[in-house]
Amino acid sequence: MAKVEIETLASELEALPSQVIHVITELGAYPENGAVEVDADTLSVVKEAVAEMVAAKEVALSPGATPRDIAHALNLGHVEVQKSLMQSGTLAALTTSLAPELAEQIVGSFGYRVRWAVLRKPKPEEEDAQKRRKRALGTRPRQPVVTILGHVDHGKTTLLDYIRRTKVAEREFGGITQHIGAYEVETDGRKITFLDTPGHEAFTAMRARGAQITDIAVLVVAADDGVMPQTIEAISHAKTADVPIVVAISKIDLPEANVDRVKQRLTEQDLVSGEFGGQTVMVPLSGKTGEGVDTLLELILLQADMMELKADPSGEVEAVVVEARLDKGRGPVATILVENGTLKQGDAVLVGHSWGKIKAMFDYAGERIKDAGPAIPAEITGLDQVPEAGDRLSVFLDEKQLRERAAHLRAEERERLLEGRGTRVSLADLQRRLEEGETKELRIIVKADVRGSVEAVRGLIEAIENAEIQVKVLHSAVGTVNDNDVLLASASGAMIVAFNTKTETQAKEQAGQQRVEIRHYKVIYELIEDIEQAVIGMLEPKYEERYLGRAEVRAAFKLTKVGHVAGCYVSDGKIVRGAKCRVRRDGEIVHEGQIASLKHIKEDMKEVQAGYECGIQFENWTGFKESDEIEAFESVQVNA
Ligand code: GDP
């Protein structure tokens, strides 16, 4: 490996620094402080690729590029780019995204051509079965469904409000009167559906319930604040869900806004904007002034085009609840998003555990509609109870069948609640799933006290190698284990390891409910060892004996109907029915087994305390004698 200065390499190849950076980042390395470490082979590949770009006079830009990006790509001062813009009759701020044709024209005026960074297109092998099915269902293009994620106060709500205020088609009775959880906007004659509960909590809660309705995530990052903890969380959530991210760098109207710094920080999170050779669309904008919002919408549509979103309006109806509530006048009301097929007024539906006949349907603006097709949000009434967000809807042709199914589901749910069952995510359980071939991936979330230990733990976990099983760190961050970590874990079947840090009380409760395992460690090698053991399938349950008590056999007798009974006196602790036991005679163990029944006088007992007499019968053993000593203990799993 050798350290290569970007500037030096660029001048050696008579190239622009941006061309070198583009090629290097495309190969998966990121320059730091103007230099990058590469081996000799990579270096020759880099040189060749840069030479090609130089010969073709190409510079890389990603859709949404600003005059500043162009200046950066061409290694020119801002003023020169502004001059060229003015000559073409345009006035644009440094941070305004330019239309692609205009960007090409400006770059052309300096003798270069634009190599547009390609947007992420999911590879077939990246898609999971569910999504493949979803795409296979489709024959007709459909509009994208978008969720807005990002750190608190970075402007998510402001952006959503701006879009709603300005882009929702004006209706006769004027705009939207109430939030129903989703709305549609129209731009250039095409539609986008926005889910209007911003934040990854809602996004992940839905996913935890098996509902993935978001096609594209807009990550809002404030230009005056940059990448913050929830920004990183949101990125992890979107990546785990395999949802492409479009970055909105917000608040560019503020004097302290620094778009470039945000872009650089995002590079560290593997979100690399086009001019750095990456494939992530980044749009500078302001939710206050509206600058850049049109570009954002255009680029969302462009991303959607790449994804070839499809559905079949005449196919089987599939829909998911986005929001639901009890309305005083109308009873249970649910906003649903149709994924496939067309839902109609009058349809008999089962929604989670509630059911009914759709009495009325409304669109996001509160207008009556008769049906709703794919990606279209609609409010429905007529259900017998309020469903939950994330519940799935299915249509029944036979109403009687629907009733039976609903009754059955409710009975099952009651049983489940009583038993406290659920899907448990623990190391031991993951091991079982690995063994049974249910999963080939051990997913882990890492939380630790300081950045150094986060990186150390993450690095060591990722270094664990196994031919069949992949160990994947979904998210790692400094701090205590919080609600969001638990949600992410539960949604993606991951476990959480906490190194030198605690779990917040609320998160602990939630982990209990969702049955997510959180393991705390103070010693790094113990943590790694546990994970290694889980991977190689060696994490056997470890049991520890816990002493319960002792009893002495005072008489051995036989009762008709009952059989052989040891008449005993409990001398220490307690004897418990079903407990394991060892019987000693003159110090030597003569029997090991289990206590089958326990009586005091004639009464069946669960346990008998020291100082009392009792009758004991052993499981499959009658060889006891007077003066034998019985020791009772239980075995407790210590590594569960
Ligand atoms: P959220 O928590 O991400 O939904 O953030 P909000 O939309 O509630 O915005 C937080 C604060 O930032 C509010 O005071 C907004 O007025 C302000 N804000 C949001 N977007 C912008 C913007 O583009 N420019 C400016 N100057 N302020 C903004």
PDB file of C-alpha atoms and ligand atoms in Angstrom, residues 151-158 250-251 253-254 285-288, ligand 1:
ATOM      1  CA  HIS A 151     -32.526  14.057  12.914  1.00  0.00           C
ATOM      2  CA  VAL A 152     -34.951  15.980  15.107  1.00  0.00           C
ATOM      3  CA  ASP A 153     -35.293  19.673  14.194  1.00  0.00           C
ATOM      4  CA  HIS A 154     -33.570  19.240  10.864  1.00  0.00           C
ATOM      5  CA  GLY A 155     -36.693  20.358   9.035  1.00  0.00           C
ATOM      6  CA  LYS A 156     -38.667  17.214   8.175  1.00  0.00           C
ATOM      7  CA  THR A 157     -42.043  18.653   9.167  1.00  0.00           C
ATOM      8  CA  THR A 158     -41.300  21.995   7.556  1.00  0.00           C
ATOM      9  CA  SER A 250     -32.053  21.520   4.332  1.00  0.00           C
ATOM     10  CA  LYS A 251     -31.963  25.058   5.723  1.00  0.00           C
ATOM     11  CA  ASP A 253     -31.227  29.807   3.549  1.00  0.00           C
ATOM     12  CA  LEU A 254     -29.363  30.115   6.850  1.00  0.00           C
ATOM     13  CA  LEU A 285     -33.011  22.990  -0.277  1.00  0.00           C
ATOM     14  CA  SER A 286     -34.969  25.131   2.112  1.00  0.00           C
ATOM     15  CA  GLY A 287     -38.323  24.173   3.527  1.00  0.00           C
ATOM     16  CA  LYS A 288     -38.752  27.840   4.474  1.00  0.00           C
TER      17      LYS A 288
HETATM   18  P1  GDP B   1     -38.275  18.212  12.360  1.00  0.00           P
HETATM   19  O1  GDP B   1     -38.105  17.946  13.810  1.00  0.00           O
HETATM   20  O2  GDP B   1     -37.192  17.561  11.549  1.00  0.00           O
HETATM   21  O3  GDP B   1     -39.635  17.925  11.815  1.00  0.00           O
HETATM   22  O4  GDP B   1     -37.978  19.784  12.157  1.00  0.00           O
HETATM   23  P2  GDP B   1     -39.002  20.982  11.929  1.00  0.00           P
HETATM   24  O5  GDP B   1     -39.539  20.964  10.547  1.00  0.00           O
HETATM   25  O6  GDP B   1     -39.961  21.027  13.041  1.00  0.00           O
HETATM   26  O7  GDP B   1     -38.005  22.218  11.995  1.00  0.00           O
HETATM   27  C1  GDP B   1     -37.259  22.551  13.159  1.00  0.00           C
HETATM   28  C2  GDP B   1     -36.968  24.016  13.173  1.00  0.00           C
HETATM   29  O8  GDP B   1     -36.168  24.405  12.056  1.00  0.00           O
HETATM   30  C3  GDP B   1     -38.220  24.881  13.100  1.00  0.00           C
HETATM   31  O9  GDP B   1     -38.048  25.992  13.932  1.00  0.00           O
HETATM   32  C4  GDP B   1     -38.282  25.286  11.644  1.00  0.00           C
HETATM   33  O10 GDP B   1     -38.921  26.542  11.488  1.00  0.00           O
HETATM   34  C5  GDP B   1     -36.816  25.394  11.285  1.00  0.00           C
HETATM   35  N1  GDP B   1     -36.606  25.074   9.867  1.00  0.00           N
HETATM   36  C6  GDP B   1     -36.982  23.950   9.223  1.00  0.00           C
HETATM   37  N2  GDP B   1     -36.609  24.001   7.923  1.00  0.00           N
HETATM   38  C7  GDP B   1     -35.979  25.174   7.747  1.00  0.00           C
HETATM   39  C8  GDP B   1     -35.340  25.810   6.614  1.00  0.00           C
HETATM   40  O11 GDP B   1     -35.274  25.282   5.506  1.00  0.00           O
HETATM   41  N3  GDP B   1     -34.782  27.024   6.844  1.00  0.00           N
HETATM   42  C9  GDP B   1     -34.815  27.624   8.065  1.00  0.00           C
HETATM   43  N4  GDP B   1     -34.250  28.821   8.190  1.00  0.00           N
HETATM   44  N5  GDP B   1     -35.398  27.070   9.129  1.00  0.00           N
HETATM   45  C10 GDP B   1     -35.973  25.852   8.987  1.00  0.00           C
END
